[in-house]
PDB file of C-alpha atoms and ligand atoms in Angstrom:
ATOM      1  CA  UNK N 294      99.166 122.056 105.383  1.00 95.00           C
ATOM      2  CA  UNK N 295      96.140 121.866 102.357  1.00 98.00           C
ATOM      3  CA  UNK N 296      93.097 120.501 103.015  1.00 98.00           C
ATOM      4  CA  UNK N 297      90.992 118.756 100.352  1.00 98.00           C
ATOM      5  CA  UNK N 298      87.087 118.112 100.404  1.00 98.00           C
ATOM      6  CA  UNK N 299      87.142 115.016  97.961  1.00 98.00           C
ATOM      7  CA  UNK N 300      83.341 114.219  96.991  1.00 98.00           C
ATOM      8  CA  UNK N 301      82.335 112.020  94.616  1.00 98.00           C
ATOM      9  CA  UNK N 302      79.626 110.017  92.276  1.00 98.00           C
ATOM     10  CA  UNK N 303      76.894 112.459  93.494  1.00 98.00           C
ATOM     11  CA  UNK N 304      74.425 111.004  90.796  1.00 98.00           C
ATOM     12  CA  UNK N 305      71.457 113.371  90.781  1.00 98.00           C
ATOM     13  CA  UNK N 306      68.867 111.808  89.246  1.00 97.00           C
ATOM     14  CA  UNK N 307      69.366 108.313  91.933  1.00 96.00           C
ATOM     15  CA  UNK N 308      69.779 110.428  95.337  1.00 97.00           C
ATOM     16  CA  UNK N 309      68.860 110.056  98.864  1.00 96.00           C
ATOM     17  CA  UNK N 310      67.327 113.762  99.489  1.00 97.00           C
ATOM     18  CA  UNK N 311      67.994 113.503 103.070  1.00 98.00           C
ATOM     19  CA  UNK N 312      71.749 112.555 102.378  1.00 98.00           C
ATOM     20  CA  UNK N 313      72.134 115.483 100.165  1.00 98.00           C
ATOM     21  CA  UNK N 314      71.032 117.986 102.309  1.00 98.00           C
ATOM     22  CA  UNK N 315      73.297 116.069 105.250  1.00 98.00           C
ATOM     23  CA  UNK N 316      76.149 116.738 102.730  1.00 98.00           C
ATOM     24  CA  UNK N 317      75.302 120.111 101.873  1.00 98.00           C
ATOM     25  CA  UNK N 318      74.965 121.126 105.851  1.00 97.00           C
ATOM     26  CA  UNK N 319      78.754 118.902 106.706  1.00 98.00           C
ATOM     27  CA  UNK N 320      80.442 121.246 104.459  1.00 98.00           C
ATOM     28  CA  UNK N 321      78.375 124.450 104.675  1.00 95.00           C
ATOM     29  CA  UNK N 322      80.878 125.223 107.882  1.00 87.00           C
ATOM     30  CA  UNK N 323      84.283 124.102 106.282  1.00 94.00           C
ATOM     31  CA  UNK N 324      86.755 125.640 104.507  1.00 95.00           C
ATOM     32  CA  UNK N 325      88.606 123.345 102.319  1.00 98.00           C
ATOM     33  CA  UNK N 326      91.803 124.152 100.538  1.00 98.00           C
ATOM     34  CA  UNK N 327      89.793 122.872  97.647  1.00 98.00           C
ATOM     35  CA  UNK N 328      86.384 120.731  96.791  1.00 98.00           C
ATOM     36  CA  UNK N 329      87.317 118.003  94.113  1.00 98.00           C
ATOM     37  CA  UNK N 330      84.387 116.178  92.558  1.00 98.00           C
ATOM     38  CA  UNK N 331      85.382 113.179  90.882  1.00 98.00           C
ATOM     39  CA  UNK N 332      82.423 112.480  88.334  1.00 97.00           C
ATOM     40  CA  UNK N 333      79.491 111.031  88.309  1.00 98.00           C
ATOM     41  CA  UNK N 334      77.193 114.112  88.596  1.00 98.00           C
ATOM     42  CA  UNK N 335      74.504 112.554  87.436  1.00 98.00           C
ATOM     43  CA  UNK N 336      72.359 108.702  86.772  1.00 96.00           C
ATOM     44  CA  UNK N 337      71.618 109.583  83.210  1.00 95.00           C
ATOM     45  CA  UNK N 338      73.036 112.776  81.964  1.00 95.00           C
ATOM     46  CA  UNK N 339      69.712 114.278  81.105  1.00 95.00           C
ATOM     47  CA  UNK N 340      69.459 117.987  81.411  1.00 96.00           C
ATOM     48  CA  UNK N 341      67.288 118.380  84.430  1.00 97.00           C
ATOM     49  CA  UNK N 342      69.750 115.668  86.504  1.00 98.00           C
ATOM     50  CA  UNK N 343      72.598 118.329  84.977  1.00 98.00           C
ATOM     51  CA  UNK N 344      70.577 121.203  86.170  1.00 98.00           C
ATOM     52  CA  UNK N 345      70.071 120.232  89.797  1.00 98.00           C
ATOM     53  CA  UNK N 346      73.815 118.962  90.688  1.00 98.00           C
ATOM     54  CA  UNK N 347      74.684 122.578  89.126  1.00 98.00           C
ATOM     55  CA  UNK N 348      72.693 123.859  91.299  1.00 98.00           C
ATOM     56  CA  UNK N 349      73.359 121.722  94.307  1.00 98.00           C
ATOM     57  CA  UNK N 350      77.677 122.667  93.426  1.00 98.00           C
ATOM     58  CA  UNK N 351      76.442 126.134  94.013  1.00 98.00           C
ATOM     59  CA  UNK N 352      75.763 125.522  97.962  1.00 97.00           C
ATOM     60  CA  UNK N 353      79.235 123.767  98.436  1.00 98.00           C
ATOM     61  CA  UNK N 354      82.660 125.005  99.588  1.00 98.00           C
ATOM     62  CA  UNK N 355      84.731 126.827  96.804  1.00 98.00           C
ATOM     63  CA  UNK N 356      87.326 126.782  94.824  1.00 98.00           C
ATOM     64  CA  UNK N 357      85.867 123.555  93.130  1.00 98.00           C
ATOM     65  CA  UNK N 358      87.876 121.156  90.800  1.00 98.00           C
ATOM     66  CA  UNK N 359      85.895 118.982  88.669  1.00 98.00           C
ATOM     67  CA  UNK N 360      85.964 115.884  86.167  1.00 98.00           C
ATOM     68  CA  UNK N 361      83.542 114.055  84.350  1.00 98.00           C
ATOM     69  CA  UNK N 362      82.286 110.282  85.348  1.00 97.00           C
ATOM     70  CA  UNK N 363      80.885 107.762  82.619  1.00 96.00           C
ATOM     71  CA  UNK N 364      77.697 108.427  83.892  1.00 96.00           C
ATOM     72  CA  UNK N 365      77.793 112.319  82.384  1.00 97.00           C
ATOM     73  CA  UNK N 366      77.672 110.760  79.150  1.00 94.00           C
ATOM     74  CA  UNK N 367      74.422 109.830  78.280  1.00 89.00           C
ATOM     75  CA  UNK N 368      74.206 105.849  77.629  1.00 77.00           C
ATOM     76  CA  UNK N 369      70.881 105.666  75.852  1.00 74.00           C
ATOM     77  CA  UNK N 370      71.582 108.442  73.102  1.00 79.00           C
ATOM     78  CA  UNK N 371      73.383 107.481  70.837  1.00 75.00           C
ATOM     79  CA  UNK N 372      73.820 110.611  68.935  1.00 79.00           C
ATOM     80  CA  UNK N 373      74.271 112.562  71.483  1.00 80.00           C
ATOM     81  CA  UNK N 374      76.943 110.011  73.014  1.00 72.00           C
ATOM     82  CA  UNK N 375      78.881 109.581  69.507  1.00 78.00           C
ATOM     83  CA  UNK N 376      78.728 113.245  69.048  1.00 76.00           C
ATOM     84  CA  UNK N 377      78.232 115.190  72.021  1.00 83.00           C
ATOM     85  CA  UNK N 378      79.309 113.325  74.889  1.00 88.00           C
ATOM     86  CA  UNK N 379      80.096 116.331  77.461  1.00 94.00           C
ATOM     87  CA  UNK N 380      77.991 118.752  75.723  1.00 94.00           C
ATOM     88  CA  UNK N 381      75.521 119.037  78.875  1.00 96.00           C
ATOM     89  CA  UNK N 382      78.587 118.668  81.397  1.00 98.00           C
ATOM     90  CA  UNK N 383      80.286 121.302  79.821  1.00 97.00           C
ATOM     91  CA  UNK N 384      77.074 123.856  80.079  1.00 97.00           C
ATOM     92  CA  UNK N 385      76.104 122.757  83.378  1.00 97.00           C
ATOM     93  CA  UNK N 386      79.196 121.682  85.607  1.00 98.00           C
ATOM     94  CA  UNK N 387      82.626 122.918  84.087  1.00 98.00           C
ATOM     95  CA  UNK N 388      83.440 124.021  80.218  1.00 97.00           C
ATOM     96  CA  UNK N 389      87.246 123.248  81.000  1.00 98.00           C
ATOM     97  CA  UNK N 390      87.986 119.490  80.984  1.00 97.00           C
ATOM     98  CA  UNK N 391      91.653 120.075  82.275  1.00 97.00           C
ATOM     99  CA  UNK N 392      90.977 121.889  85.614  1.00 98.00           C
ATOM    100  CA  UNK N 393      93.876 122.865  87.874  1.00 98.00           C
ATOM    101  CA  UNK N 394      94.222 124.221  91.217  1.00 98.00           C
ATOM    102  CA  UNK N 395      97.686 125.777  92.637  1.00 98.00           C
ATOM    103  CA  UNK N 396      98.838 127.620  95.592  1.00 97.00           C
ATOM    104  CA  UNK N 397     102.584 127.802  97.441  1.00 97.00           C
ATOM    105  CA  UNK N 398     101.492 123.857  98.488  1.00 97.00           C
ATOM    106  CA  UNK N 399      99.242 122.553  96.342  1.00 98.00           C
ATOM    107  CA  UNK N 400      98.810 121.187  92.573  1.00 98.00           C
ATOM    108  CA  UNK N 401      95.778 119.504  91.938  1.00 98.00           C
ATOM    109  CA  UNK N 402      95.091 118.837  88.515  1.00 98.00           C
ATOM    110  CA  UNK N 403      91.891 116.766  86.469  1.00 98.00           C
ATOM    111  CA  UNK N 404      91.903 114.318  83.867  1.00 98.00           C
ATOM    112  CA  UNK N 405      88.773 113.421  82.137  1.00 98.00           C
ATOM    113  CA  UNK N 406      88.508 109.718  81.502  1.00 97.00           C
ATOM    114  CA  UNK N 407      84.968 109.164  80.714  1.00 96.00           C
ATOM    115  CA  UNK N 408      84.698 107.869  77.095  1.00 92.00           C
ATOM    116  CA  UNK N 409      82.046 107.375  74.818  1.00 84.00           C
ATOM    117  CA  UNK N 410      82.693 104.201  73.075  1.00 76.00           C
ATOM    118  CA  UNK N 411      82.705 101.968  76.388  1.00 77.00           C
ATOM    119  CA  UNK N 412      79.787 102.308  79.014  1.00 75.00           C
ATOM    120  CA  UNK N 413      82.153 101.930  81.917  1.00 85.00           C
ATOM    121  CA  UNK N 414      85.488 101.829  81.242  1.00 89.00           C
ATOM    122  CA  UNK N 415      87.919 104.619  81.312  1.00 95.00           C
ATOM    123  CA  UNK N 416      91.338 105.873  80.333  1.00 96.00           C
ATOM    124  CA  UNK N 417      93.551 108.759  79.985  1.00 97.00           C
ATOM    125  CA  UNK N 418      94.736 109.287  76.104  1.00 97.00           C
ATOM    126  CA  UNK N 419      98.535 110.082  75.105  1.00 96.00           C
ATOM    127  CA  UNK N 420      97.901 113.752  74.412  1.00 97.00           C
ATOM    128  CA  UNK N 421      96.185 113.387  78.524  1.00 97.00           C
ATOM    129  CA  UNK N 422      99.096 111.697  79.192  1.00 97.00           C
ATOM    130  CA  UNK N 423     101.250 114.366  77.442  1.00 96.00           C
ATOM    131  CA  UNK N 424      99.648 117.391  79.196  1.00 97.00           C
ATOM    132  CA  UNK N 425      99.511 115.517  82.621  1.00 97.00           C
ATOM    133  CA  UNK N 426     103.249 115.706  82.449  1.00 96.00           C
ATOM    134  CA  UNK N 427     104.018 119.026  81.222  1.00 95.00           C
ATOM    135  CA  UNK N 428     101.663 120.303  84.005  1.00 97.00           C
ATOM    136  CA  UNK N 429     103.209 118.838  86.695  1.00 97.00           C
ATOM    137  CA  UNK N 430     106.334 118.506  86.254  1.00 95.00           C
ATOM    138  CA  UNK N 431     107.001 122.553  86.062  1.00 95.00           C
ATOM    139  CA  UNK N 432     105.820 122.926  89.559  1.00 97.00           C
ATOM    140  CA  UNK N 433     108.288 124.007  91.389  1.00 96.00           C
ATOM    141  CA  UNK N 434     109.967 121.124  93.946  1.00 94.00           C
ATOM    142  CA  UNK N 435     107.978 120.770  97.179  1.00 94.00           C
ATOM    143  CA  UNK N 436     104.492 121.051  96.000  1.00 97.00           C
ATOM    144  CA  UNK N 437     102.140 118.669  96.641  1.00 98.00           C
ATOM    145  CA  UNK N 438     100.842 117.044  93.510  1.00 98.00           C
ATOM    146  CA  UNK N 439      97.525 115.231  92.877  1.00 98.00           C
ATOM    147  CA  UNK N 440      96.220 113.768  89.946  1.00 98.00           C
ATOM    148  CA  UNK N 441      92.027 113.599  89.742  1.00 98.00           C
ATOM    149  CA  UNK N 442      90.146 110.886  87.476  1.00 98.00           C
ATOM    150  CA  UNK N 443      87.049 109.308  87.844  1.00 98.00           C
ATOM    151  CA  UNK N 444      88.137 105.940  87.098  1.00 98.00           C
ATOM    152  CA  UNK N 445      90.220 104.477  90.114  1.00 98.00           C
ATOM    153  CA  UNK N 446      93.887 102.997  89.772  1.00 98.00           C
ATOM    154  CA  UNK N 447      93.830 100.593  92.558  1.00 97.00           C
ATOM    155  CA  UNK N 448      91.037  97.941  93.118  1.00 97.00           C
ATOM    156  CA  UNK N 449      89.237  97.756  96.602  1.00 96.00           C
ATOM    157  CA  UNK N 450      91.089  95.158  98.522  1.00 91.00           C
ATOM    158  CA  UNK N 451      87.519  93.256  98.963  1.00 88.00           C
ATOM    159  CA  UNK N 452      87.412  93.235  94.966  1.00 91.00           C
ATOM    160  CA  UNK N 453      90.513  92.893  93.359  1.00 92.00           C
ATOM    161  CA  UNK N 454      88.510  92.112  90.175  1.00 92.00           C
ATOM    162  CA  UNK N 455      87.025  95.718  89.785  1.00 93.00           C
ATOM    163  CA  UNK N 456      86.798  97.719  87.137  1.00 90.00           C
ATOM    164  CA  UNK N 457      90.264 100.306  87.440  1.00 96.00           C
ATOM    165  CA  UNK N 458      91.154 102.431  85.308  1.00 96.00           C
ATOM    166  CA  UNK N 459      92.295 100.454  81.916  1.00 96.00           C
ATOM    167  CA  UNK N 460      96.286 100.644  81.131  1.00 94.00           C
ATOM    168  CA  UNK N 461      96.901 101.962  83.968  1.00 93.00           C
ATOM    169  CA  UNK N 462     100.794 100.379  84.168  1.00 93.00           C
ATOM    170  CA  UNK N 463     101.629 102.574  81.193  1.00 94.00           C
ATOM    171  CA  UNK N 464     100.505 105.710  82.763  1.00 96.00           C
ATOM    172  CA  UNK N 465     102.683 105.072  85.857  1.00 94.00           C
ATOM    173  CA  UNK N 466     106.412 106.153  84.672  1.00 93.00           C
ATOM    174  CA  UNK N 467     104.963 109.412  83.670  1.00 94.00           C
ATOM    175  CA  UNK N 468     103.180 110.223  87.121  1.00 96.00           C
ATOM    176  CA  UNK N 469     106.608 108.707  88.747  1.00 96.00           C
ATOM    177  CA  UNK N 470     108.500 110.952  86.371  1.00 95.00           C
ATOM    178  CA  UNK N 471     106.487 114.196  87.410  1.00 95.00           C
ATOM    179  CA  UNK N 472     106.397 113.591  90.746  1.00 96.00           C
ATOM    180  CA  UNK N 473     102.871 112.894  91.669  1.00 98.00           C
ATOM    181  CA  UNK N 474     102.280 112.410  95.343  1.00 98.00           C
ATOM    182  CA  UNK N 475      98.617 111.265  95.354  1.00 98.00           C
ATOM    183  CA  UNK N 476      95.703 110.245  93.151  1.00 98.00           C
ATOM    184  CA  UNK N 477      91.915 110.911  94.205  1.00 98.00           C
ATOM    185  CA  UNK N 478      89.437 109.006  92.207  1.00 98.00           C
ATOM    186  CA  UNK N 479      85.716 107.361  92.554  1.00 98.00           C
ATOM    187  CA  UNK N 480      83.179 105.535  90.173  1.00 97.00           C
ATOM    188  CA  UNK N 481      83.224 101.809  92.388  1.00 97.00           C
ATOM    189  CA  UNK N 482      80.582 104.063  95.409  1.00 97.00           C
ATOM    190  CA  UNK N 483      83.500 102.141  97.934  1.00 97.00           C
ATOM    191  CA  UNK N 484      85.990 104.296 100.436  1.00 97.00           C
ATOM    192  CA  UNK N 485      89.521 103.030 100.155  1.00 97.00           C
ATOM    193  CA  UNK N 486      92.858 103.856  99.605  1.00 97.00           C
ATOM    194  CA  UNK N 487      96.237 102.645  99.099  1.00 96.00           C
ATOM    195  CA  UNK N 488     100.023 102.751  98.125  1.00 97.00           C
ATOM    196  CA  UNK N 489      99.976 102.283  94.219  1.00 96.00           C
ATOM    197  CA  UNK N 490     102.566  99.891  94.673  1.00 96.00           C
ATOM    198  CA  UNK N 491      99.935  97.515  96.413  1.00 94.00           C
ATOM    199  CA  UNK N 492      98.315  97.212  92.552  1.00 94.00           C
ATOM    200  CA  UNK N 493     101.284  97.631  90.337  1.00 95.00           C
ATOM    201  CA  UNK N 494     104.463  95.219  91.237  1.00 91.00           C
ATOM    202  CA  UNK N 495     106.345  97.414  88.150  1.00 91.00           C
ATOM    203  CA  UNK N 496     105.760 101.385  90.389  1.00 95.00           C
ATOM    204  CA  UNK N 497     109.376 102.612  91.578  1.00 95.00           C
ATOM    205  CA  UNK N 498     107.865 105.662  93.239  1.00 96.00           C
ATOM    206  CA  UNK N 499     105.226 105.641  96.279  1.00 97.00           C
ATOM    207  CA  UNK N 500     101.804 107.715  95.382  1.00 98.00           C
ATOM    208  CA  UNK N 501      98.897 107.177  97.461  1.00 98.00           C
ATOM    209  CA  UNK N 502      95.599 106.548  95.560  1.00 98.00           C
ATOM    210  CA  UNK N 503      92.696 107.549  97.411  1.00 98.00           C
ATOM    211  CA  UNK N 504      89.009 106.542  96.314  1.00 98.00           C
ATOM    212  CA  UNK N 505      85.791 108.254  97.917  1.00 98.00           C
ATOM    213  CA  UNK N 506      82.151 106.487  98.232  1.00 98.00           C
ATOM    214  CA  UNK N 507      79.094 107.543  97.070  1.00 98.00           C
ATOM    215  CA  UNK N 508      78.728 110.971  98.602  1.00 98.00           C
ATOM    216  CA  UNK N 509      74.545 110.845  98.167  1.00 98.00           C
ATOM    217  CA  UNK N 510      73.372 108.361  95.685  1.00 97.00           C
ATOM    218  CA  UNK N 511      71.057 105.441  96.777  1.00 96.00           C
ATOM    219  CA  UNK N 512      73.404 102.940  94.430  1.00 95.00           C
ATOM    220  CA  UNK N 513      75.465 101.775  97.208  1.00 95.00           C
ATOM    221  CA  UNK N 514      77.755  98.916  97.879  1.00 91.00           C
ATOM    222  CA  UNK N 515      77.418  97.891 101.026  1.00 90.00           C
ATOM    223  CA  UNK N 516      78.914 100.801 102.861  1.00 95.00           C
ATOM    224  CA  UNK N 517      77.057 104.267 103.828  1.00 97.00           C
ATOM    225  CA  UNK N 518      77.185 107.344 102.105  1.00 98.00           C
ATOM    226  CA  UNK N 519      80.479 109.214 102.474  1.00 98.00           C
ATOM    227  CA  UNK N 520      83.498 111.543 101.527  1.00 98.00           C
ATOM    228  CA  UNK N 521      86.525 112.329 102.071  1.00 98.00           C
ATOM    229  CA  UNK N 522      88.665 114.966 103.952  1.00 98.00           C
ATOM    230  CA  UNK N 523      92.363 114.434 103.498  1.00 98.00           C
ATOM    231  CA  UNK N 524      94.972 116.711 105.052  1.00 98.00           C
ATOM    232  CA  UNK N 525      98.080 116.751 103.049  1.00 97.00           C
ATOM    233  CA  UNK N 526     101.430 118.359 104.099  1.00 95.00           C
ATOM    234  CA  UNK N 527     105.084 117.498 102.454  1.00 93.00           C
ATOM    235  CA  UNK N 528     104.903 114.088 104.064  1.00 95.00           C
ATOM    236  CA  UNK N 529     102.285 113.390 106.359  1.00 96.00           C
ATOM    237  CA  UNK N 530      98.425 112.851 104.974  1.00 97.00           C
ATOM    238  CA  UNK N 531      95.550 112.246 106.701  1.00 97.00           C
ATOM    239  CA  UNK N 532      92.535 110.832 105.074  1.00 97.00           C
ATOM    240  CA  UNK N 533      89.007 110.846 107.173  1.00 97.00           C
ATOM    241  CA  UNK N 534      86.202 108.909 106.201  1.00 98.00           C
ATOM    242  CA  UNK N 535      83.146 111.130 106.773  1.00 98.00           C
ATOM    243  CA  UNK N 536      80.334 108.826 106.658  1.00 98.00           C
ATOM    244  CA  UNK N 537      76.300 109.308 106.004  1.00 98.00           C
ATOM    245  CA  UNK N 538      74.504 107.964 109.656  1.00 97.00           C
ATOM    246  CA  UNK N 539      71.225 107.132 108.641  1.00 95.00           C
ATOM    247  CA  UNK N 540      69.872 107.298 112.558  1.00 96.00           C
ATOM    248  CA  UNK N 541      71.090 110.594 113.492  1.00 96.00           C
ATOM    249  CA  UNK N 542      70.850 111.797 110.145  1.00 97.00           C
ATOM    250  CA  UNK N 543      73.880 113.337 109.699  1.00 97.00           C
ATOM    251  CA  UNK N 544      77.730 113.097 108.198  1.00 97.00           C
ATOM    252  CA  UNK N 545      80.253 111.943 111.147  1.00 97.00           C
ATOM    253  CA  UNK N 546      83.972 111.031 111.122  1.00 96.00           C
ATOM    254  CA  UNK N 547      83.980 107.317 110.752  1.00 94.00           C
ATOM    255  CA  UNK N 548      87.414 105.907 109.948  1.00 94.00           C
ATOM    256  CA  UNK N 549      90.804 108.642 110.155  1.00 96.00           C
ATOM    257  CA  UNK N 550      93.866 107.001 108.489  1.00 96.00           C
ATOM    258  CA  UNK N 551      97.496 108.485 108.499  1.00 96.00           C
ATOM    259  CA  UNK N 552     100.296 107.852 105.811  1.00 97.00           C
ATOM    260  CA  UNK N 553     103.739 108.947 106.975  1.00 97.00           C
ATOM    261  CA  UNK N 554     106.319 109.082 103.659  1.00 97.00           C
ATOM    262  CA  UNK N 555     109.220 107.504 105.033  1.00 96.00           C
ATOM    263  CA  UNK N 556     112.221 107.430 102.936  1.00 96.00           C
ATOM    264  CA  UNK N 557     110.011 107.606  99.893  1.00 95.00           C
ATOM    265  CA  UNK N 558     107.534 105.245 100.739  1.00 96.00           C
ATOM    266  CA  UNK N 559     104.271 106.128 102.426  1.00 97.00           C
ATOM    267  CA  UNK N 560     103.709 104.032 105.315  1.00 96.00           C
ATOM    268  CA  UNK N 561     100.036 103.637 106.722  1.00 94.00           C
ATOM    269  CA  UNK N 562     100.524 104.506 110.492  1.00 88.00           C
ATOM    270  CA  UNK N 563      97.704 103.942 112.047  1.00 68.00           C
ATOM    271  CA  UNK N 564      94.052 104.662 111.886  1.00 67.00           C
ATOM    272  CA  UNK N 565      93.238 106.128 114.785  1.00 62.00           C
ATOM    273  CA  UNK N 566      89.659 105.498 115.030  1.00 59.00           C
ATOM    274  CA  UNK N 567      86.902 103.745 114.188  1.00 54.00           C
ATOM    275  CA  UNK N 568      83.373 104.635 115.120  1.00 53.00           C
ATOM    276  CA  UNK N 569      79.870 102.902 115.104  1.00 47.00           C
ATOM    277  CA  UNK N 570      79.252 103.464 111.867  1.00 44.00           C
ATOM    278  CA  UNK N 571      82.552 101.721 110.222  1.00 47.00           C
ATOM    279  CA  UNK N 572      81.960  98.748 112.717  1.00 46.00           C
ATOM    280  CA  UNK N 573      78.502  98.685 111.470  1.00 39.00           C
ATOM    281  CA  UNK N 574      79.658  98.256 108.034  1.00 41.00           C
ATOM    282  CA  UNK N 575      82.114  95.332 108.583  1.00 41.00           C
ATOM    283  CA  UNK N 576      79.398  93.217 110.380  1.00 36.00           C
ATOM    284  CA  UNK N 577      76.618  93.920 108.278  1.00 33.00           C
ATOM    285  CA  UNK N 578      78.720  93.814 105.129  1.00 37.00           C
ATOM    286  CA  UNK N 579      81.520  91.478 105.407  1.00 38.00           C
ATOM    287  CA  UNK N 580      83.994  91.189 102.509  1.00 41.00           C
ATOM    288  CA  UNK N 581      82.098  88.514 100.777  1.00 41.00           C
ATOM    289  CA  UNK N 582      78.538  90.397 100.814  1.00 43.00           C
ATOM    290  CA  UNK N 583      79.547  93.514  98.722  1.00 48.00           C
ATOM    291  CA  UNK N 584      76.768  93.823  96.409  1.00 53.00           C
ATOM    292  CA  UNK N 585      76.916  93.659  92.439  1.00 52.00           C
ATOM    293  CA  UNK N 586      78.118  96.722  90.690  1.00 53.00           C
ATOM    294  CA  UNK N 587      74.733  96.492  88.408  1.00 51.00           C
ATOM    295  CA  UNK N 588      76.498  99.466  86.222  1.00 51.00           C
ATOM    296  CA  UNK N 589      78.181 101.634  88.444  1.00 56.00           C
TER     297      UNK N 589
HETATM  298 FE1  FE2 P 926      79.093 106.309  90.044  1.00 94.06          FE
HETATM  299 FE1  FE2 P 927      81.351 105.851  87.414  1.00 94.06          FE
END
């Protein structure tokens, strides 16, 4: 069994202090497998928003797998943006923009799909596409395999509409082809996840696509601040909700799914629990109050 600390859209620059420092304390006594961070370091890319998630990565769990969000590109300059979109992110937060993590178990691999020419939107390029498969497909049968973007592939069942990732149907026969198990993603600040199938009608092969929330910024959507911890073996996952409560001030478990791969097919079993905090978020927030993205 792997476990996976899966954090995301951290977005220093628009953060709740408190939150970070309740994030920061969750995962000072865990030991993940490995932390992925799935973009979104910072509001504005500017160098002193770079400088403090740097140095906020430096309190968290390690090994750390990383990816940029569109929001490490900086919107407002231009030359910089044409020219130098990652410059900062590649000083500050990772120089390699095709991170990998492996063990016996485990494959984990990133895929940068923040882009300069579009100020949301994201994709993953042939030659992405290319290296994606030659990655993963020489692991050797039995790993786990995950596939990290920013962008999501699945929309949140209370917004079918959202902004996924863009092609995504013509990346699918190569993840199928590779054997991908899972993808983690972020970007919409929502917690949700999913058989791929539920999105594309064309997907042969079952791959669970798991999106975190905003783990600290104050651009939320109608749910708390929150991340994931996912268990993974061969064919049992388990993905916990760990969720930001603003009156105790603290990160708490607040909504434990299980997937069971069945003949192929992961099945959602159950979800064994739901605490104060979830219930709290479906009556204060019911499906037709989920605020505007306003540039998420
Ligand atoms: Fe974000
Ligand atoms: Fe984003």
């Amino acid at each position: 069994m792997r476990t996976i600390a899966h954090i995301s859209d951290i977005h220093f620059g628009r953060t709740d202090p408190a939150v970070v420092e309740g994030l920061a304390q969750d995962l000072a006594g865990r030991k993940p497998t490995v932390l992925v961070a799935s973009g979104d370091f910072t509001q504005r890319a500017r160098e002193w928003q770079y400088r403090a998630a740097a140095e906020y990565l430096k309190r968290l769990p390690t090994p750390q797998l990383v990816v940029p969000g569109n929001h490490d590109i900086p919107l407002f300059d231009v030359i910089r943006r044409i020219f130098f979109p990652l410059h900062r992110y590649r000083r500050h937060i990772s120089a390699d923009l095709r991170p990998a993590y492996m063990d016996e178990e485990l494959f984990v691999l990133g895929v940068n799909t923040a882009r300069s020419f579009t100020h949301k939107s994201g994709w993953i390029s042939e030659e992405q596409l290319l290296d994606i498969k030659l990655r993963t497909c020489k692991q050797p049968p039995g790993v786990f395999r995950v596939v990290v973007t920013h962008h999501p592939f699945i929309p949140p069942p209370r917004d079918p509409h959202a902004d996924v990732i863009r092609r995504g149907v013509e990346y699918i026969d190569e993840l199928e082809d590779c054997g991908v198990d899972m993808l983690l993603a972020g970007h919409l600040h929502l917690a949700y996840h999913d058989d791929l199938r539920s999105h594309y009608k064309s997907a042969k092969r079952s791959i669970l696509s798991v999106q975190a929330g905003t783990a600290t910024s104050t651009r939320r959507r109608g749910e708390p601040n929150a991340y994931n911890w996912i268990t993974v073996s061969r064919d049992l996952c388990t993905v916990a909700v760990r969720a930001w409560n603003a009156k105790d001030k603290c990160f708490e478990e607040s909504l434990v799914t299980r997937y069971e791969r069945v003949d192929g097919a992961w099945q959602r079993e159950k979800q064994v629990s739901v605490d104060k905090v979830a219930e709290e978020v479906l009556v204060t927030h019911p499906p037709e109050a989920i605020p505007p993205k306003r540039g998420i």
